[in-house]
Amino acid sequence: MLIRLEPGAEAAALRGRVARLLPGATVRAGQGVLRVATRRPERLADALPRLESLPGVASAEPTLAEACPRASRAKAPSLRAFRKDGPILIAGPCSLEDGKSYLAAARRLKAAGATALRAGVFKPRSSPYAFPGLGEKAFPILREARRETGLPLVSEVLSERQLETVLPFVDMVQIGARNMRNYELLKAAAAAGLPVLLKRAPGATLKDWLLCAEYLLRYGDGAVVLCERGDSYSGSAARGLDLAMIRAAVAATGLPVIADPSHANGERARVPGQALAALRAGAAGLLIEACADPVAALVDGRHTISLDDFGALAGRI
Ligand code: PEP
Ligand code: MN
């Protein structure tokens, strides 16, 4: 960690005070800076507010590896159930709407190359009046989809209560962009033992995102999958995937980084091109909204691709 000092501050004098706040760390004084090396980077977090407020300290910024030691060192979990030979392809409608259409789509998505199914039953909505998902009524449909297709199911939860109820029916828990920083939910999802898909919130930096992954790794031993989904919550304002963010995340951690070109673009025509661009940028997979009749979908139809278009995309992948 590099601590920058204010002009005129005495590095030698501050060195001792910093060292006392960080037992076990080595602190070296340089020209206008202090360099801190520690074998216990997780201890920096507690000391940081006090370091930052020492008179003469201008800033104290741990490196990414110091702020997120587990995420930085993490190796790729196997996730064998979620992929065949190639990328993880999680596809399905935004939300389950009814059993018949979901099961028909699930069969066709499997045949087209999906390796897991989107299985949204609790949906976050920007408006509290919009369709919130079928909720617990959909659990028998999830059971049937898993039985018929043999594919693993990925489902979003917004609360610890929803997490508890949906757990027996799904294979991966999705933490949506709106809940990336819901630390209690992250802890509960980590403890549940299933792999967790963690979306990046719009505007979140790589460090913000990996700090949230760090919660999942600190409070559980399950697999974590990162998902880039662009920088807007609103379909019409969506400006696409942050491909540089995908590359930076792939370089910073061994955790798989996948991409959601659907919510990132808000327009179905842009989805296939962005899906391929994400894979070229190093993404280990995709999360895609696809259903039989996107125009009639209750929500997010505008960026949902048809089952035929999903088949064509999977063929190119
Ligand atoms: C979703 O994938 O269903 C979703 C709501 O996306 P996000 O959390 O990225 O907005
Ligand atoms: Mn959606």
Coordinates of N, CA, C and O and ligand atoms in Angstrom, one line a residue, residues 94 118 123 125 263 289 300 303, ligand 2:
C94 N -36.6 -13.3 -19.3 CA -36.3 -12.5 -18.1 C -36.9 -13.1 -16.9 O -36.2 -13.3 -15.9
R118 N -31.8 -19.5 -17.3 CA -32.3 -18.4 -16.5 C -33.6 -18.9 -15.9 O -34.4 -19.4 -16.6
K123 N -38.2 -10.9 -9.2 CA -37.6 -10.0 -10.1 C -37.5 -8.6 -9.5 O -38.5 -8.0 -9.1
R125 N -37.5 -4.7 -10.0 CA -38.1 -3.9 -11.0 C -37.8 -2.4 -10.6 O -37.9 -2.1 -9.5
H263 N -29.2 -7.0 -20.7 CA -29.4 -5.8 -19.9 C -28.4 -4.7 -20.3 O -28.7 -3.5 -20.0
E289 N -31.0 -13.2 -22.3 CA -32.5 -13.3 -22.2 C -33.0 -13.8 -23.6 O -32.7 -13.1 -24.6
D300 N -39.0 -6.7 -20.3 CA -37.6 -6.8 -21.0 C -37.7 -7.4 -22.4 O -36.7 -7.9 -22.9
H303 N -35.1 -6.2 -25.2 CA -33.8 -6.8 -25.4 C -33.7 -8.3 -25.4 O -32.6 -8.9 -25.4
Ligands
MN2 MN -34.5 -8.8 -17.6

